[in-house]
Coordinates of C-alpha atoms in Angstrom, one line a residue:
M43 CA 31.5 17.4 -27.1
S44 CA 30.9 20.2 -24.5
R45 CA 27.3 21.3 -24.2
G46 CA 25.9 18.1 -25.6
F47 CA 27.2 18.8 -29.2
C48 CA 28.8 16.0 -31.0
P49 CA 30.2 16.8 -34.4
T50 CA 29.6 14.4 -37.3
V51 CA 31.9 13.8 -40.2
I52 CA 30.0 16.4 -42.2
T53 CA 30.5 19.0 -39.5
Y54 CA 34.3 18.2 -39.5
G55 CA 34.3 18.5 -43.3
I56 CA 32.8 21.9 -43.2
L57 CA 35.3 23.1 -40.6
M58 CA 38.2 21.7 -42.6
N59 CA 36.8 23.5 -45.8
C60 CA 36.7 26.7 -43.9
C61 CA 40.4 26.3 -42.7
C62 CA 41.4 25.5 -46.2
A63 CA 39.6 28.6 -47.5
Q64 CA 41.4 30.8 -45.1
G65 CA 44.7 29.2 -46.1
D66 CA 45.0 27.7 -42.5
F67 CA 46.2 24.2 -43.7
S68 CA 47.6 23.4 -40.2
N69 CA 44.3 23.7 -38.5
A70 CA 42.7 21.7 -41.4
R71 CA 45.3 18.9 -40.6
R72 CA 44.6 19.2 -36.8
V73 CA 40.8 18.8 -37.4
S74 CA 41.5 15.6 -39.5
N75 CA 43.6 14.2 -36.6
E76 CA 40.7 14.9 -34.2
I77 CA 38.5 12.9 -36.5
L78 CA 40.7 10.0 -36.1
E79 CA 41.3 10.3 -32.4
R80 CA 37.4 10.3 -31.9
G81 CA 37.1 7.2 -34.0
I82 CA 35.0 8.8 -36.8
E83 CA 35.3 7.1 -40.2
P84 CA 36.7 9.6 -42.7
N85 CA 34.4 9.8 -45.8
V86 CA 35.3 10.9 -49.5
V87 CA 35.3 14.5 -48.6
I88 CA 37.5 14.3 -45.7
Y89 CA 40.1 12.3 -47.6
T90 CA 40.0 14.6 -50.7
I91 CA 40.2 17.8 -48.3
L92 CA 43.3 16.3 -46.7
I93 CA 44.7 15.5 -50.1
R94 CA 44.2 19.2 -50.9
V95 CA 45.9 20.3 -47.7
F96 CA 49.0 18.2 -48.5
C97 CA 48.9 19.1 -52.1
N98 CA 48.8 22.9 -51.3
E99 CA 51.8 22.5 -48.8
G100 CA 53.8 20.7 -51.6
Q101 CA 53.7 17.5 -49.7
M102 CA 53.1 15.2 -52.6
G103 CA 54.1 12.1 -50.8
E104 CA 51.8 12.7 -48.0
A105 CA 49.0 13.5 -50.5
E106 CA 49.8 10.1 -52.3
D107 CA 49.8 8.4 -48.8
V108 CA 46.3 9.6 -47.9
F109 CA 45.1 8.6 -51.4
G110 CA 46.5 5.1 -50.8
R111 CA 44.8 4.7 -47.5
M112 CA 41.6 5.9 -48.8
R113 CA 41.7 3.2 -51.5
E114 CA 43.0 0.5 -49.1
S115 CA 40.2 1.3 -46.7
G116 CA 37.7 -0.7 -48.9
V117 CA 35.0 1.7 -47.7
V118 CA 35.7 4.8 -49.3
T119 CA 36.0 5.2 -53.2
P120 CA 37.9 8.1 -54.7
N121 CA 35.5 10.2 -56.9
L122 CA 36.3 12.6 -59.7
Y123 CA 37.0 15.5 -57.4
T124 CA 39.6 13.3 -55.6
Y125 CA 41.4 12.3 -58.7
K126 CA 41.4 16.0 -59.9
T127 CA 42.8 17.3 -56.6
L128 CA 45.6 14.7 -56.7
I129 CA 46.3 15.3 -60.4
M130 CA 46.3 19.2 -60.0
G131 CA 48.6 19.0 -57.0
I132 CA 51.1 16.8 -59.0
A133 CA 51.0 19.2 -62.0
R134 CA 51.7 22.1 -59.8
W135 CA 54.7 20.7 -57.9
V136 CA 56.2 18.0 -60.1
M137 CA 56.1 19.6 -63.5

């Protein structure tokens, strides 16, 4: 917000993707918390990235909670990539 710049949900999504690409999942989580603190409504990309963060950390319960919140929001619908991310995470840690 400094210098007149106000990030959008797209800006945050790009930032979260960059964090994930570097393996910096804690910062990706921090960015997602900032989104909520600023009252920005997460979109399918933000939810899916957050699911990927938890899957990569082996926190499948958290990933499933995010998926549930996404579906319960009534605003955001999971897409094919969301399902793929969750299924791949489950396959990696549960099987």
